[in-house]
Short mmCIF file of C-alpha atoms and ligand atoms in Angstrom, two decimals:
data_model
loop_
_atom_site.label_atom_id
_atom_site.label_comp_id
_atom_site.label_asym_id
_atom_site.label_seq_id
_atom_site.Cartn_x
_atom_site.Cartn_y
_atom_site.Cartn_z
CA MET U 1 0.00 0.00 0.00
CA THR U 2 1.67 3.21 -1.10
CA ARG U 3 -0.84 5.61 0.37
CA PRO U 4 -0.52 6.37 4.09
CA LEU U 5 -3.49 5.07 6.08
CA LEU U 6 -4.02 8.20 8.15
CA ASN U 7 -5.41 10.98 6.01
CA ARG U 8 -3.57 14.20 5.33
CA ARG U 9 -5.72 16.27 7.67
CA LEU U 10 -4.67 14.17 10.66
CA ALA U 11 -1.18 13.09 9.60
CA GLU U 12 0.57 15.54 11.90
CA PHE U 13 -1.33 14.31 14.96
CA GLY U 14 0.32 11.14 16.22
CA THR U 15 -0.38 9.59 19.60
CA THR U 16 -0.91 12.29 22.20
CA ILE U 17 1.94 13.10 24.56
CA PHE U 18 -0.35 12.09 27.43
CA ALA U 19 -0.39 8.46 26.29
CA GLU U 20 3.41 8.43 25.98
CA MET U 21 3.97 10.06 29.35
CA SER U 22 1.35 8.00 31.19
CA ALA U 23 2.99 4.82 29.85
CA LEU U 24 6.35 6.14 31.03
CA ALA U 25 4.86 6.85 34.48
CA ALA U 26 3.52 3.31 34.72
CA ARG U 27 6.81 1.76 33.54
CA THR U 28 8.96 3.71 35.99
CA GLY U 29 6.54 3.80 38.93
CA SER U 30 6.57 7.59 38.78
CA ILE U 31 4.08 10.05 40.21
CA ASN U 32 2.02 11.17 37.24
CA LEU U 33 1.54 14.94 37.29
CA GLY U 34 1.20 14.88 33.51
CA GLN U 35 -2.42 14.30 32.62
CA GLY U 36 -4.94 16.51 34.41
CA PHE U 37 -7.39 14.29 36.20
CA PRO U 38 -8.12 14.26 39.94
CA ASP U 39 -7.05 11.22 41.97
CA THR U 40 -10.15 11.44 44.17
CA ASP U 41 -13.75 11.40 42.96
CA GLY U 42 -16.23 14.25 43.26
CA PRO U 43 -19.06 14.64 45.81
CA GLU U 44 -20.61 11.46 47.20
CA GLU U 45 -24.16 12.79 46.73
CA VAL U 46 -23.51 13.33 43.02
CA ARG U 47 -22.19 9.80 42.65
CA GLU U 48 -25.28 8.54 44.48
CA ALA U 49 -27.47 10.54 42.10
CA ALA U 50 -25.90 8.65 39.19
CA VAL U 51 -26.53 5.30 40.90
CA ARG U 52 -30.13 6.31 41.55
CA ALA U 53 -30.63 7.34 37.93
CA LEU U 54 -29.28 3.98 36.74
CA ARG U 55 -31.48 2.03 39.17
CA ASP U 56 -34.58 4.08 38.41
CA GLY U 57 -34.08 3.62 34.69
CA HIS U 58 -33.36 7.28 33.97
CA GLY U 59 -31.14 7.64 30.95
CA ASN U 60 -30.44 3.96 30.35
CA GLN U 61 -31.87 4.34 26.85
CA TYR U 62 -31.03 7.08 24.34
CA PRO U 63 -31.68 10.40 26.02
CA PRO U 64 -33.13 13.26 23.91
CA GLY U 65 -30.67 14.60 21.32
CA PRO U 66 -30.11 17.99 22.97
CA GLY U 67 -29.79 16.40 26.45
CA VAL U 68 -32.29 15.59 29.19
CA PRO U 69 -34.53 18.55 30.11
CA GLU U 70 -33.51 18.41 33.80
CA LEU U 71 -29.88 19.01 32.86
CA ARG U 72 -30.57 21.66 30.23
CA THR U 73 -32.64 23.58 32.77
CA ALA U 74 -29.91 23.25 35.41
CA ILE U 75 -27.30 24.55 32.93
CA ALA U 76 -29.49 27.53 32.01
CA ASP U 77 -30.06 28.28 35.72
CA HIS U 78 -26.32 28.06 36.38
CA GLN U 79 -25.52 30.59 33.64
CA ARG U 80 -28.23 32.94 34.87
CA ASP U 81 -27.43 32.71 38.59
CA ARG U 82 -23.64 32.95 38.19
CA TYR U 83 -23.30 35.36 35.28
CA GLY U 84 -26.69 36.92 34.58
CA LEU U 85 -26.76 35.18 31.17
CA GLU U 86 -30.25 34.05 30.15
CA TYR U 87 -30.49 30.99 27.90
CA ASP U 88 -33.61 29.10 26.90
CA PRO U 89 -33.08 25.46 27.95
CA ASP U 90 -34.99 24.23 24.90
CA THR U 91 -33.36 26.20 22.12
CA GLU U 92 -30.08 27.54 23.52
CA VAL U 93 -28.56 24.69 25.53
CA LEU U 94 -26.96 21.55 24.11
CA VAL U 95 -25.53 18.65 26.14
CA THR U 96 -22.43 17.03 24.63
CA ALA U 97 -20.02 14.14 25.28
CA GLY U 98 -17.73 16.31 27.37
CA ALA U 99 -16.31 19.64 26.33
CA THR U 100 -14.26 17.65 23.80
CA GLU U 101 -17.31 16.92 21.67
CA ALA U 102 -18.58 20.47 22.13
CA ILE U 103 -15.29 21.78 20.70
CA ALA U 104 -15.35 19.29 17.81
CA ALA U 105 -19.00 19.89 16.95
CA SER U 106 -18.61 23.69 17.13
CA LEU U 107 -15.65 23.68 14.76
CA LEU U 108 -17.11 21.09 12.38
CA ALA U 109 -20.34 23.09 12.24
CA LEU U 110 -18.99 26.62 11.94
CA VAL U 111 -15.77 26.32 9.93
CA GLU U 112 -15.64 26.02 6.13
CA PRO U 113 -12.54 24.54 4.50
CA GLY U 114 -10.09 27.41 4.11
CA ASP U 115 -11.45 29.42 7.03
CA GLU U 116 -8.92 30.63 9.56
CA VAL U 117 -9.37 29.94 13.25
CA ILE U 118 -7.44 31.99 15.78
CA ALA U 119 -6.45 30.11 18.93
CA LEU U 120 -4.44 31.25 21.94
CA GLU U 121 -1.12 29.43 21.97
CA PRO U 122 -0.18 27.32 23.91
CA TYR U 123 -3.49 25.56 23.26
CA TYR U 124 -5.34 22.47 24.44
CA ASP U 125 -4.35 19.65 22.14
CA SER U 126 -7.76 18.89 20.65
CA TYR U 127 -8.12 22.39 19.17
CA ALA U 128 -5.55 21.87 16.43
CA ALA U 129 -6.92 18.45 15.51
CA CYS U 130 -10.52 19.70 15.36
CA VAL U 131 -9.60 22.72 13.24
CA ALA U 132 -7.80 20.30 10.92
CA MET U 133 -10.76 17.89 10.77
CA ALA U 134 -12.97 20.84 9.85
CA GLY U 135 -10.57 21.72 7.04
CA GLY U 136 -9.71 25.05 8.63
CA THR U 137 -6.36 26.70 9.14
CA ARG U 138 -5.23 27.42 12.66
CA VAL U 139 -3.66 30.78 13.38
CA PRO U 140 -1.94 30.79 16.75
CA VAL U 141 -1.63 33.95 18.81
CA THR U 142 0.97 33.37 21.49
CA LEU U 143 0.41 34.15 25.16
CA ARG U 144 3.72 35.38 26.56
CA PRO U 145 5.06 35.52 30.10
CA HIS U 146 5.24 39.06 31.42
CA GLU U 147 5.87 39.91 35.05
CA GLY U 148 4.93 36.45 36.26
CA ARG U 149 1.73 36.12 34.22
CA TYR U 150 0.96 34.97 30.69
CA VAL U 151 -0.61 37.86 28.83
CA LEU U 152 -2.47 38.23 25.55
CA ASP U 153 -0.84 40.69 23.17
CA LEU U 154 -3.84 42.54 21.78
CA ASP U 155 -1.92 44.05 18.87
CA GLU U 156 -0.79 40.59 17.85
CA LEU U 157 -4.37 39.33 18.07
CA ARG U 158 -5.63 42.22 15.97
CA ALA U 159 -2.88 41.63 13.39
CA ALA U 160 -3.81 37.93 13.15
CA VAL U 161 -7.31 38.71 11.82
CA THR U 162 -7.61 38.46 8.02
CA PRO U 163 -10.61 38.44 5.66
CA ARG U 164 -10.56 34.63 5.98
CA THR U 165 -10.83 34.62 9.78
CA ARG U 166 -14.04 32.88 10.83
CA LEU U 167 -13.71 32.55 14.56
CA ILE U 168 -11.63 33.04 17.65
CA LEU U 169 -11.26 29.99 19.84
CA LEU U 170 -10.78 31.23 23.40
CA ASN U 171 -9.92 29.37 26.57
CA THR U 172 -10.18 31.01 29.97
CA PRO U 173 -9.15 30.06 32.61
CA HIS U 174 -6.37 28.90 30.32
CA ASN U 175 -4.80 25.45 30.15
CA PRO U 176 -1.78 25.06 30.34
CA THR U 177 -0.66 28.54 31.51
CA GLY U 178 -3.20 29.08 34.33
CA THR U 179 -3.92 32.58 33.06
CA VAL U 180 -7.40 33.98 33.65
CA LEU U 181 -8.14 36.54 30.97
CA THR U 182 -8.91 39.94 32.48
CA ARG U 183 -11.95 42.08 31.78
CA ALA U 184 -9.72 44.42 29.75
CA GLU U 185 -8.38 41.56 27.61
CA LEU U 186 -11.83 40.07 27.07
CA THR U 187 -13.31 43.46 26.24
CA ALA U 188 -10.66 43.96 23.57
CA VAL U 189 -11.35 40.49 22.11
CA ALA U 190 -15.07 41.24 22.10
CA GLU U 191 -14.62 44.59 20.38
CA LEU U 192 -12.46 42.96 17.73
CA ALA U 193 -15.02 40.18 17.18
CA VAL U 194 -17.81 42.71 16.74
CA GLU U 195 -15.75 44.99 14.50
CA ARG U 196 -14.61 42.14 12.23
CA ASP U 197 -17.86 40.14 12.52
CA LEU U 198 -16.21 37.05 13.97
CA LEU U 199 -17.67 34.17 15.93
CA VAL U 200 -16.17 33.23 19.29
CA VAL U 201 -16.06 29.70 20.66
CA THR U 202 -14.99 29.88 24.29
CA ASP U 203 -13.82 26.90 26.34
CA GLU U 204 -14.65 27.69 29.96
CA VAL U 205 -14.29 24.24 31.53
CA TYR U 206 -12.20 25.71 34.38
CA GLU U 207 -14.73 28.48 35.15
CA HIS U 208 -14.96 27.46 38.82
CA LEU U 209 -11.24 26.83 39.37
CA VAL U 210 -9.99 30.36 40.02
CA PHE U 211 -7.74 31.51 42.85
CA ASP U 212 -6.75 34.56 44.86
CA ASP U 213 -8.83 37.49 43.66
CA ALA U 214 -9.22 36.19 40.09
CA GLU U 215 -12.72 36.23 38.66
CA HIS U 216 -14.02 34.30 35.69
CA LEU U 217 -15.86 36.46 33.19
CA PRO U 218 -17.72 34.75 30.32
CA ILE U 219 -17.11 36.71 27.12
CA ALA U 220 -20.75 36.05 26.15
CA SER U 221 -21.74 38.58 28.82
CA LEU U 222 -19.96 41.46 27.06
CA PRO U 223 -21.80 43.84 24.69
CA GLY U 224 -22.53 42.39 21.25
CA MET U 225 -21.21 38.94 22.16
CA ARG U 226 -24.22 36.86 23.15
CA GLU U 227 -25.35 36.29 19.55
CA ARG U 228 -21.85 35.46 18.25
CA THR U 229 -20.52 33.25 21.07
CA VAL U 230 -20.66 29.53 21.77
CA THR U 231 -19.79 29.00 25.45
CA ILE U 232 -18.53 25.56 26.43
CA GLY U 233 -18.71 24.06 29.93
CA SER U 234 -18.08 20.65 31.45
CA ALA U 235 -18.84 18.66 34.60
CA GLY U 236 -15.49 16.88 34.40
CA LYS U 237 -13.30 19.55 35.93
CA THR U 238 -15.89 21.29 38.12
CA TYR U 239 -17.16 18.16 39.88
CA SER U 240 -14.13 15.85 39.55
CA PHE U 241 -15.86 13.30 37.34
CA THR U 242 -13.72 13.44 34.22
CA GLY U 243 -14.78 9.92 33.21
CA TRP U 244 -18.44 10.81 32.91
CA LYS U 245 -17.95 13.02 29.87
CA VAL U 246 -20.82 15.42 30.36
CA GLY U 247 -20.28 18.78 28.70
CA TRP U 248 -22.47 21.44 27.16
CA THR U 249 -22.80 24.54 25.04
CA THR U 250 -24.88 27.64 25.58
CA ALA U 251 -25.47 29.86 22.54
CA SER U 252 -28.15 31.61 20.48
CA PRO U 253 -30.79 29.38 18.84
CA ALA U 254 -29.09 29.70 15.42
CA LEU U 255 -25.65 28.76 16.77
CA THR U 256 -27.09 25.95 18.91
CA THR U 257 -28.90 24.50 15.90
CA ALA U 258 -25.69 24.62 13.88
CA VAL U 259 -23.59 22.93 16.56
CA ARG U 260 -26.29 20.31 17.10
CA SER U 261 -26.24 19.49 13.37
CA ALA U 262 -22.65 18.30 13.74
CA LYS U 263 -23.06 16.81 17.21
CA GLN U 264 -25.94 14.54 16.17
CA PHE U 265 -23.63 12.65 13.81
CA LEU U 266 -20.69 12.43 16.20
CA THR U 267 -22.12 10.71 19.28
CA TYR U 268 -25.82 11.57 18.78
CA VAL U 269 -26.20 11.27 22.57
CA SER U 270 -24.11 10.10 25.52
CA SER U 271 -23.84 9.64 29.31
CA GLY U 272 -27.62 9.14 29.91
CA PRO U 273 -27.74 8.45 33.67
CA PHE U 274 -24.83 10.83 34.33
CA GLN U 275 -26.81 13.67 32.82
CA TYR U 276 -29.33 13.39 35.67
CA ALA U 277 -26.53 13.34 38.24
CA VAL U 278 -24.86 16.42 36.75
CA ALA U 279 -28.22 18.23 36.86
CA GLU U 280 -28.07 17.73 40.63
CA ALA U 281 -24.39 18.69 40.81
CA LEU U 282 -25.15 22.03 39.16
CA ARG U 283 -27.42 22.81 42.10
CA LEU U 284 -24.76 22.26 44.77
CA PRO U 285 -24.54 25.19 47.22
CA ASP U 286 -21.86 27.88 46.93
CA ALA U 287 -19.99 26.20 49.78
CA TYR U 288 -19.07 23.37 47.40
CA TYR U 289 -17.32 25.71 44.98
CA ALA U 290 -15.62 27.64 47.79
CA GLY U 291 -14.33 24.34 49.21
CA LEU U 292 -13.08 23.17 45.82
CA ARG U 293 -11.23 26.44 45.27
CA ALA U 294 -9.69 26.50 48.75
CA ASP U 295 -8.52 22.91 48.39
CA LEU U 296 -6.97 23.48 44.98
CA GLN U 297 -5.41 26.79 45.96
CA ALA U 298 -3.63 25.10 48.88
CA LYS U 299 -2.40 22.40 46.50
CA ARG U 300 -1.26 25.02 44.02
CA ASP U 301 0.79 26.64 46.77
CA LEU U 302 2.23 23.34 47.97
CA LEU U 303 3.37 22.31 44.49
CA GLY U 304 4.30 25.83 43.37
CA ASP U 305 6.46 26.50 46.45
CA GLY U 306 8.04 23.05 46.15
CA LEU U 307 8.88 23.56 42.48
CA ALA U 308 10.40 26.95 43.26
CA GLU U 309 12.52 25.40 46.01
CA ALA U 310 13.59 22.68 43.60
CA GLY U 311 14.94 25.38 41.29
CA PHE U 312 12.15 25.87 38.74
CA ALA U 313 10.89 29.32 37.80
CA VAL U 314 7.18 29.10 38.58
CA TYR U 315 4.28 30.90 36.89
CA ARG U 316 1.74 30.86 39.69
CA PRO U 317 -1.60 30.08 38.03
CA ARG U 318 -4.69 32.16 38.79
CA GLY U 319 -6.93 29.38 37.48
CA THR U 320 -7.07 25.71 36.33
CA TYR U 321 -5.21 22.93 38.11
CA PHE U 322 -1.96 23.24 36.20
CA VAL U 323 1.23 25.09 36.95
CA THR U 324 3.63 26.05 34.19
CA THR U 325 7.32 26.27 35.02
CA ASP U 326 10.44 27.46 33.23
CA ILE U 327 13.27 24.92 33.50
CA ARG U 328 16.08 27.21 32.37
CA PRO U 329 17.23 27.91 35.95
CA LEU U 330 17.90 24.14 36.14
CA GLY U 331 20.41 24.45 33.33
CA THR U 332 18.44 23.31 30.29
CA GLY U 333 15.96 24.82 27.86
CA ASP U 334 14.75 21.57 26.28
CA GLY U 335 11.44 20.65 27.87
CA PHE U 336 10.99 17.50 25.77
CA ALA U 337 14.31 15.98 26.82
CA PHE U 338 13.75 17.14 30.40
CA CYS U 339 10.31 15.46 30.62
CA ARG U 340 11.53 12.25 29.00
CA ALA U 341 14.36 12.04 31.55
CA LEU U 342 12.44 13.24 34.62
CA PRO U 343 10.85 9.86 35.50
CA GLU U 344 14.27 8.19 35.74
CA ARG U 345 15.89 11.19 37.43
CA ALA U 346 13.19 12.04 39.95
CA GLY U 347 10.25 9.64 39.65
CA VAL U 348 7.85 12.35 38.49
CA VAL U 349 6.06 12.81 35.17
CA ALA U 350 5.31 16.23 33.68
CA ILE U 351 4.33 17.49 30.22
CA PRO U 352 6.53 19.63 27.95
CA ASN U 353 4.48 22.70 27.01
CA ALA U 354 6.05 22.66 23.54
CA VAL U 355 3.40 20.11 22.51
CA PHE U 356 0.83 22.90 22.90
CA TYR U 357 2.62 25.22 20.47
CA ASP U 358 2.96 25.59 16.71
CA HIS U 359 5.97 27.76 17.47
CA ARG U 360 7.75 24.92 19.27
CA GLU U 361 10.74 27.10 20.15
CA ALA U 362 8.48 29.55 21.97
CA GLY U 363 7.33 26.73 24.26
CA ALA U 364 10.61 24.80 24.53
CA PRO U 365 11.71 25.74 28.08
CA PHE U 366 8.29 25.35 29.72
CA VAL U 367 6.98 22.31 31.56
CA ARG U 368 3.52 21.72 33.01
CA PHE U 369 2.62 19.95 36.27
CA ALA U 370 -0.93 19.08 37.42
CA PHE U 371 -1.85 19.66 41.07
CA CYS U 372 -5.29 18.01 41.18
CA LYS U 373 -3.84 15.20 43.29
CA ARG U 374 -4.00 14.23 46.97
CA THR U 375 -1.83 16.35 49.27
CA GLU U 376 0.42 13.43 50.23
CA VAL U 377 1.02 12.65 46.55
CA LEU U 378 2.00 16.26 45.85
CA GLN U 379 4.23 16.33 48.94
CA GLU U 380 6.02 13.17 47.79
CA ALA U 381 6.44 14.65 44.29
CA VAL U 382 7.92 17.82 45.79
CA ASP U 383 10.32 15.81 47.97
CA ARG U 384 11.48 13.89 44.92
CA LEU U 385 11.88 17.01 42.77
CA LYS U 386 13.94 18.76 45.45
CA ARG U 387 16.58 16.06 45.03
CA LEU U 388 16.98 17.08 41.37
CA GLY U 389 19.52 19.83 41.92
C1 LIG B 1 -10.05 18.83 30.09
C2 LIG B 1 -10.29 19.87 29.06
C3 LIG B 1 -11.29 19.72 28.10
C4 LIG B 1 -12.07 18.43 27.94
O1 LIG B 1 -13.17 18.37 28.74
P1 LIG B 1 -14.09 17.06 28.76
O2 LIG B 1 -15.35 17.54 29.35
O3 LIG B 1 -13.37 16.03 29.59
O4 LIG B 1 -14.23 16.59 27.36
C5 LIG B 1 -11.52 20.75 27.22
N1 LIG B 1 -10.79 21.88 27.27
C6 LIG B 1 -9.80 22.06 28.16
C7 LIG B 1 -9.03 23.33 28.14
C8 LIG B 1 -9.51 21.05 29.08
O5 LIG B 1 -8.49 21.21 29.92
#
């Protein structure tokens, strides 16, 4: 067979780094701070709600295409109560197989071959693949470290827009840098989108994981944005059930219909009983979110301080459960080689941020660690990393 099996659109996307690094973690018995999933499950009452749904026969057969009404209503209530954003559960809310499917369906629905899609670099790995599957061209705009925080260069963003630009793919709070876009940054993005008549797809799966005085602001709440924005959420990160794969979009009826057109031929539906459980999770009291934030902020500080003591330069995240470090103070600028050697050297697995960049050199010296792990696991990782120097 002379023709490669994997088509041209996907040829550049081999196995994800997470598979390689998780295999390395298993082989070397290392602590895996690579992939971002919690090592404890979410609230007991939410788990029980899923068991109850299964037993009571709720969602064991195909749920409705847009998602079960209980969940769509809970999502709409969440957006209204938290952000003052009103969405009609019947025409403006769509339940998806995690945020991953919401991203894929949005891009497959809204992007024509040849369209350009602007994404903030470093970006979540599925963005590039989904833009490619849609036949679009990705145009990265690089977030750069400045005074301890990754910032969006608004001139660079403005310069990236061309007549072929269809949409801006945003992510805030931002994985992997931990940046939470400010009101000023989001306002500038919104003004640009309105001026150039662009759509915005915004991945807000870390909306509840913000620290210190950071505040999450959905861009859909800014003037002129509601009708041009698809907002993506997920239960995975907020409730520590990443295996359930319950995500959603909120958007105008026209955008929702478009995204649903693609979604119905991807999974059609998913996660039946879990949809009922997530409807209950969305009604947890504020104390749940405060507890989640306090817990993760303490873990951020434990890992961040430990990494700093071990010699890394640390970008203290204001959101998400990842911390990005610069390894140059440790005497190397090659994050790939560093991460491949780290399991043998220190018994810890991390991810080289370069995999999240088109401009690989721009990401070369940065390495990402996840801190959504039990305190004793993080403490052990810190102890091991301190022996590096
Ligand atoms: C984890 C993650 C997702 C995927 O969410 P699922 O609901 O598990 O599909 C999407 N975007 C970002 C930025 C993530 O970190």
